[in-house]
Coordinates of C-alpha atoms in Angstrom, one line a residue:
Chain A
X29 CA 70.4 11.0 38.2
X30 CA 70.1 14.8 38.3
X31 CA 67.1 16.7 39.5
X32 CA 65.7 17.1 36.0
X33 CA 65.8 13.4 35.5
X34 CA 64.2 12.6 38.8
X35 CA 61.4 15.1 38.0
X36 CA 60.9 13.4 34.7
X37 CA 60.2 10.1 36.4
X38 CA 57.7 11.8 38.7
X39 CA 56.0 13.6 35.8
X40 CA 55.9 10.4 33.8
X41 CA 54.3 8.5 36.8
X42 CA 51.7 11.3 37.3
X43 CA 51.0 11.5 33.5
X44 CA 50.6 7.7 33.2
X45 CA 48.1 7.5 36.1
X46 CA 46.1 10.4 34.7
X47 CA 45.9 8.7 31.3
X48 CA 45.0 5.3 32.9
X49 CA 42.2 7.1 34.7
X50 CA 41.0 9.1 31.7
X51 CA 41.2 6.7 28.8
X52 CA 41.9 3.3 30.4
X53 CA 45.1 1.3 30.9
X54 CA 44.9 -0.6 27.6
X55 CA 44.3 2.5 25.5
X56 CA 47.2 4.4 27.1
X57 CA 50.4 4.2 25.0
X58 CA 54.0 5.0 26.1
X59 CA 54.0 7.9 23.5
X60 CA 50.9 9.4 25.1
X61 CA 52.4 9.2 28.5
X62 CA 55.7 10.8 27.4
X63 CA 53.8 13.6 25.5
X64 CA 51.6 14.3 28.6
X65 CA 54.8 14.5 30.7
X66 CA 56.5 16.7 28.2
X67 CA 59.4 14.3 27.4
X68 CA 60.3 11.9 24.6
X69 CA 59.4 8.2 24.5
X70 CA 63.2 7.7 24.7
X71 CA 63.2 9.4 28.1
X72 CA 60.3 7.2 29.2
X73 CA 62.3 4.1 28.5
X74 CA 65.3 5.5 30.5
X75 CA 63.0 5.3 33.5
X76 CA 60.6 2.4 32.9
X77 CA 60.7 -0.8 30.9
X78 CA 57.0 -0.5 29.9
X79 CA 53.8 1.1 31.1
X80 CA 53.2 -1.7 33.6
X81 CA 56.4 -0.8 35.3
X82 CA 55.1 2.7 36.1
X83 CA 52.7 1.0 38.5
X84 CA 55.3 -1.2 40.2
X85 CA 58.6 0.6 40.2
X86 CA 58.2 1.8 43.7
X87 CA 57.8 -1.7 45.1
X88 CA 61.5 -2.4 45.7
X89 CA 62.1 0.9 47.4
X90 CA 59.0 0.3 49.6
X91 CA 60.2 -3.2 50.5
X92 CA 63.7 -1.9 51.4
X93 CA 62.3 0.9 53.6
X94 CA 60.1 -1.7 55.4
X95 CA 62.9 -4.2 55.9
X96 CA 65.3 -1.5 57.1
X97 CA 62.7 -0.3 59.6
X98 CA 62.2 -3.9 60.9
X99 CA 66.0 -4.4 61.3
X100 CA 66.3 -1.2 63.2
X101 CA 63.4 -1.9 65.6
X102 CA 64.5 -1.9 69.3
X103 CA 66.2 -5.3 70.2
X104 CA 63.5 -6.0 72.8
X105 CA 60.6 -5.5 70.3
X106 CA 58.4 -8.6 69.9
X107 CA 58.3 -10.1 66.3
X108 CA 54.9 -8.6 65.7
X109 CA 55.9 -5.1 67.1
X110 CA 59.0 -5.2 64.8
X111 CA 56.8 -6.0 61.7
X112 CA 54.3 -3.4 62.9
X113 CA 57.1 -0.8 62.9
X114 CA 57.8 -1.8 59.3
X115 CA 54.2 -1.5 58.2
X116 CA 53.9 1.9 59.9
X117 CA 57.1 3.1 58.3
X118 CA 55.5 2.5 54.9
X119 CA 53.4 5.6 55.8
X120 CA 56.4 7.7 54.6
X121 CA 55.3 6.7 51.1
X122 CA 51.6 7.1 51.7
X123 CA 50.9 10.7 52.5
X124 CA 47.9 12.7 51.5
X125 CA 49.7 14.2 48.5
X126 CA 50.1 10.7 47.0
X127 CA 46.6 9.5 47.9
X128 CA 44.8 10.5 44.6
X129 CA 47.5 8.6 42.6
X130 CA 47.3 5.6 45.0
X131 CA 43.6 5.5 44.5
X132 CA 43.9 5.6 40.7
X133 CA 46.7 3.0 40.8
X134 CA 44.5 0.7 43.0
X135 CA 41.6 1.0 40.6
X136 CA 43.7 0.2 37.6
X137 CA 45.2 -2.8 39.3
X138 CA 41.9 -4.1 40.6
X139 CA 40.4 -4.1 37.1
X140 CA 43.2 -6.0 35.4
X141 CA 43.8 -9.6 36.4
X142 CA 47.5 -9.6 35.2
X143 CA 48.2 -6.6 37.3
X144 CA 46.5 -8.1 40.3
X145 CA 48.8 -11.2 39.9
X146 CA 51.8 -8.9 39.8
X147 CA 50.6 -7.2 43.0
X148 CA 50.2 -10.6 44.7
X149 CA 53.7 -11.6 43.8
X150 CA 55.0 -8.3 45.2
X151 CA 53.2 -9.0 48.5
X152 CA 54.6 -12.5 48.7
X153 CA 58.1 -11.1 48.1
X154 CA 57.5 -8.5 50.8
X155 CA 56.3 -11.2 53.3
X156 CA 59.4 -13.4 52.5
X157 CA 61.7 -10.4 53.0
X158 CA 60.2 -9.5 56.3
X159 CA 60.3 -13.1 57.5
X160 CA 64.0 -13.3 56.5
X161 CA 64.7 -10.0 58.4
X162 CA 62.9 -11.5 61.5
X163 CA 65.1 -14.6 61.1
X164 CA 68.2 -12.3 61.3
X165 CA 66.8 -10.9 64.6
X166 CA 66.8 -14.5 66.0
X167 CA 63.1 -15.3 65.5
X168 CA 62.6 -19.0 64.6
X169 CA 60.2 -20.5 62.2
X170 CA 57.2 -20.7 62.0
X171 CA 57.1 -17.6 64.1
X172 CA 59.0 -15.4 61.6
X173 CA 56.7 -16.4 58.7
X174 CA 53.5 -16.1 60.8
X175 CA 54.4 -12.7 62.1
X176 CA 55.5 -11.5 58.6
X177 CA 52.2 -12.8 57.0
X178 CA 50.1 -11.3 59.8
X179 CA 51.9 -7.9 59.2
X180 CA 51.5 -8.1 55.4
X181 CA 47.8 -8.9 55.9
X182 CA 47.4 -5.8 58.1
X183 CA 49.3 -3.8 55.4
X184 CA 47.2 -5.0 52.5
X185 CA 43.9 -4.5 54.3
X186 CA 44.9 -1.1 55.7
X187 CA 46.1 0.0 52.3
X188 CA 42.9 -1.1 50.7
X189 CA 41.0 1.0 53.2
X190 CA 43.3 4.0 52.7
X191 CA 42.6 4.1 49.0
X192 CA 38.8 3.7 49.4
X193 CA 37.0 6.8 48.2
X194 CA 34.9 7.0 51.4
X195 CA 38.0 6.8 53.7
X196 CA 39.1 10.0 55.5
X197 CA 41.6 8.6 58.0
X198 CA 45.4 8.7 57.3
X199 CA 47.4 5.6 56.5
X200 CA 49.0 5.3 60.0
X201 CA 45.7 5.7 61.8
X202 CA 44.2 2.9 59.7
X203 CA 47.2 0.6 60.3
X204 CA 46.9 1.2 64.1
X205 CA 43.2 0.4 64.0
X206 CA 43.8 -2.8 61.9
X207 CA 46.5 -4.0 64.1
X208 CA 44.3 -3.5 67.2
X209 CA 41.5 -5.5 65.4
X210 CA 44.0 -8.3 64.5
X211 CA 45.0 -8.5 68.2
X212 CA 41.4 -8.5 69.3
X213 CA 40.5 -11.2 66.8
X214 CA 43.3 -13.6 67.8
X215 CA 42.7 -13.1 71.5
X216 CA 41.5 -16.2 73.3
Chain B
X6 CA 31.3 -40.1 36.3
X7 CA 31.6 -43.9 36.9
X8 CA 34.1 -45.6 39.2
X9 CA 36.4 -46.4 36.3
X10 CA 36.5 -42.8 35.2
X11 CA 37.1 -41.6 38.8
X12 CA 39.9 -44.1 39.1
X13 CA 41.4 -42.8 35.8
X14 CA 41.6 -39.3 37.2
X15 CA 43.4 -40.6 40.3
X16 CA 45.8 -42.7 38.3
X17 CA 46.5 -39.8 36.0
X18 CA 47.3 -37.6 39.0
X19 CA 49.6 -40.2 40.5
X20 CA 51.3 -40.9 37.2
X21 CA 51.9 -37.2 36.5
X22 CA 53.4 -36.5 39.9
X23 CA 55.7 -39.6 39.6
X24 CA 56.9 -38.4 36.2
X25 CA 57.4 -34.8 37.4
X26 CA 59.5 -36.2 40.1
X27 CA 61.4 -38.6 37.9
X28 CA 62.1 -36.6 34.7
X29 CA 61.0 -33.1 35.7
X30 CA 57.9 -31.0 35.0
X31 CA 59.0 -29.6 31.6
X32 CA 60.1 -32.9 30.2
X33 CA 56.8 -34.6 31.1
X34 CA 54.3 -34.9 28.2
X35 CA 50.6 -35.6 28.4
X36 CA 51.3 -38.7 26.3
X37 CA 53.8 -40.0 28.9
X38 CA 51.3 -39.3 31.7
X39 CA 48.5 -41.1 29.9
X40 CA 50.8 -44.1 29.1
X41 CA 52.0 -44.4 32.7
X42 CA 48.3 -44.3 33.9
X43 CA 47.3 -46.9 31.3
X44 CA 44.9 -44.7 29.5
X45 CA 44.8 -42.7 26.2
X46 CA 45.7 -39.0 25.8
X47 CA 42.1 -38.5 24.9
X48 CA 41.1 -39.8 28.4
X49 CA 43.6 -37.4 30.0
X50 CA 42.0 -34.5 28.2
X51 CA 38.5 -35.6 29.5
X52 CA 39.8 -34.9 33.0
X53 CA 42.4 -32.1 32.7
X54 CA 42.9 -29.2 30.3
X55 CA 46.7 -29.6 30.4
X56 CA 49.5 -31.0 32.7
X57 CA 49.4 -27.9 34.8
X58 CA 45.8 -28.6 35.7
X59 CA 46.8 -31.9 37.3
X60 CA 48.5 -29.9 40.0
X61 CA 45.6 -27.5 40.6
X62 CA 42.3 -29.3 39.9
X63 CA 41.8 -30.0 43.6
X64 CA 41.8 -26.3 44.5
X65 CA 38.1 -25.6 44.0
X66 CA 37.0 -28.7 45.9
X67 CA 39.3 -27.8 48.8
X68 CA 38.0 -24.2 48.8
X69 CA 34.4 -25.4 48.8
X70 CA 35.1 -27.9 51.7
X71 CA 36.7 -25.1 53.7
X72 CA 33.9 -22.5 53.0
X73 CA 31.3 -25.1 53.9
X74 CA 33.0 -25.8 57.2
X75 CA 33.2 -22.1 58.0
X76 CA 29.5 -21.6 57.3
X77 CA 28.6 -24.6 59.5
X78 CA 30.8 -23.5 62.5
X79 CA 28.6 -23.0 65.6
X80 CA 26.8 -19.6 65.6
X81 CA 28.7 -18.5 68.7
X82 CA 32.2 -19.3 67.2
X83 CA 34.5 -16.2 67.0
X84 CA 35.6 -15.2 63.4
X85 CA 39.0 -16.7 64.0
X86 CA 37.6 -19.9 65.5
X87 CA 35.3 -20.3 62.4
X88 CA 38.3 -19.8 60.1
X89 CA 40.3 -22.2 62.2
X90 CA 37.6 -24.8 61.8
X91 CA 37.9 -24.4 58.0
X92 CA 41.7 -24.8 58.1
X93 CA 41.4 -27.9 60.2
X94 CA 38.7 -29.3 57.9
X95 CA 41.3 -29.2 55.0
X96 CA 42.9 -32.1 56.9
X97 CA 40.3 -34.4 55.2
X98 CA 42.4 -33.8 52.1
X99 CA 45.8 -34.0 53.7
X100 CA 46.1 -37.5 55.1
X101 CA 49.3 -39.6 55.3
X102 CA 48.4 -41.5 52.1
X103 CA 48.4 -38.2 50.2
X104 CA 51.6 -36.9 51.8
X105 CA 54.2 -38.2 49.3
X106 CA 52.2 -36.8 46.4
X107 CA 51.8 -33.5 48.3
X108 CA 55.5 -33.4 48.8
X109 CA 56.2 -33.9 45.1
X110 CA 53.6 -31.4 44.1
X111 CA 55.1 -28.8 46.5
X112 CA 58.6 -29.4 45.1
X113 CA 57.4 -29.0 41.5
X114 CA 55.5 -25.8 42.4
X115 CA 58.4 -24.3 44.4
X116 CA 60.8 -24.8 41.4
X117 CA 58.6 -23.2 38.8
X118 CA 57.8 -19.4 39.1
X119 CA 54.6 -19.6 36.9
X120 CA 53.3 -22.4 39.1
X121 CA 54.1 -20.4 42.3
X122 CA 52.1 -17.5 40.8
X123 CA 49.2 -19.8 40.2
X124 CA 49.4 -21.0 43.8
X125 CA 49.4 -17.4 45.1
X126 CA 46.3 -16.7 43.1
X127 CA 44.7 -19.8 44.5
X128 CA 45.5 -18.6 48.1
X129 CA 44.2 -15.1 47.4
X130 CA 40.9 -16.6 46.1
X131 CA 40.6 -18.8 49.1
X132 CA 41.1 -15.9 51.4
X133 CA 38.5 -13.8 49.6
X134 CA 36.0 -16.8 49.8
X135 CA 36.6 -17.2 53.5
X136 CA 36.2 -13.5 54.1
X137 CA 32.9 -13.5 52.1
X138 CA 31.7 -16.4 54.2
X139 CA 32.5 -14.6 57.4
X140 CA 30.6 -11.6 56.0
X141 CA 27.5 -13.9 55.7
X142 CA 28.0 -14.8 59.3
X143 CA 27.6 -11.1 60.1
X144 CA 31.3 -10.3 60.6
X145 CA 32.1 -6.7 59.4
X146 CA 35.1 -5.5 57.5
X147 CA 38.0 -5.2 58.2
X148 CA 37.5 -8.1 60.7
X149 CA 36.4 -10.6 58.1
X150 CA 39.4 -10.0 55.8
X151 CA 41.8 -9.9 58.7
X152 CA 40.5 -13.2 60.2
X153 CA 40.5 -14.8 56.7
X154 CA 44.0 -13.6 55.9
X155 CA 45.3 -14.8 59.3
X156 CA 43.7 -18.2 58.7
X157 CA 45.2 -18.5 55.3
X158 CA 48.6 -17.5 56.7
X159 CA 48.3 -20.4 59.2
X160 CA 47.1 -22.7 56.4
X161 CA 50.0 -21.9 54.1
X162 CA 52.7 -22.1 56.8
X163 CA 51.3 -25.3 58.3
X164 CA 51.0 -26.9 54.9
X165 CA 54.6 -26.0 54.0
X166 CA 55.7 -27.6 57.3
X167 CA 53.5 -30.7 56.6
X168 CA 55.2 -31.3 53.2
X169 CA 58.7 -30.8 54.6
X170 CA 60.8 -34.0 54.4
X171 CA 61.9 -33.8 58.1
X172 CA 58.3 -33.3 59.4
X173 CA 56.7 -36.2 61.2
X174 CA 53.6 -34.6 62.7
X175 CA 50.2 -34.8 61.0
X176 CA 48.5 -31.9 59.3
X177 CA 46.0 -31.1 62.0
X178 CA 48.6 -31.2 64.8
X179 CA 50.8 -28.7 62.8
X180 CA 47.7 -26.4 62.2
X181 CA 46.9 -26.5 66.0
X182 CA 50.5 -25.6 66.8
X183 CA 50.7 -22.8 64.2
X184 CA 47.4 -21.3 65.4
X185 CA 48.7 -21.3 69.0
X186 CA 51.9 -19.6 67.8
X187 CA 49.8 -16.9 66.0
X188 CA 47.8 -16.3 69.1
X189 CA 51.0 -16.0 71.2
X190 CA 52.6 -13.7 68.7
X191 CA 49.7 -11.3 68.5
X192 CA 49.2 -11.2 72.3
X193 CA 49.9 -7.9 74.0

């Protein structure tokens, strides 16, 4: 995919989120998204199956980034430290430039049950992928699943804070704080 | 609901799970479930909206049982101890008599993506309900959500072990062990 094409995908994503915010998810058509991005509907369909996919097409790349990070964690890292490295690595996606779009996306998903379900499925897949990667590092069950679920819980809760309107801290700072809270909560 | 009616619901549940195991979920009709339970299809529909509901109608009662248990935990209990009490309390549902049906149910759900999604939604609702109950105990965010998610993770993973064919231990014993593993994994 050339630079023009890659830019088209980015413009389509931005256009879709703007329209979802302005006129609502249901009212937004593929034609309107394409027009706002300055491309044809045909170009839209070269990048996304439908308007829902605009919200979720980054999920696989994010999961791969996180799994790769877990796999590459130092051999001596504990299961939770390896998962924590993966959750921190997701910060490459979640910079301040992306924050307004992430807020809009979170709002659209929160207000549509079928999108919330899709998001839940995505999180369950992420948890299973992280548990499998821990398994490859020699971590047995149920430890692999427990550490993966704990990490995904931190990820979900930190992400929800990061997109909250009142939140000023960056993604990584929030993850660190959430992880510290989890450790404190589970301490005997 | 009289005793005869309550028995009908139980017989319908058992009949449905037997048929799901014998001929498969798709192939099982409401008529066949009713016939196996010795009641009419009309009686089936007095208890369940459709065959899928047979698998999920206990979810709300289970959630209420767990929330009540969390609310009634001693005032000095830590957030995780209160959630752990709720997860242990679910053991009232999961006794050895129910285990063969729970195994069948888990198998049917695992092999049907739309049922797996329904189960994910159920778990997300349970987590939100437990977090809200922690909030009423004065636990702030993100601690309430983190403790609830950690507890639901223990619940899911312990339940999956409990229904595994090779597993001999009872539900509460597995929950205790999983909780101890979670504490060990999150220890600095």
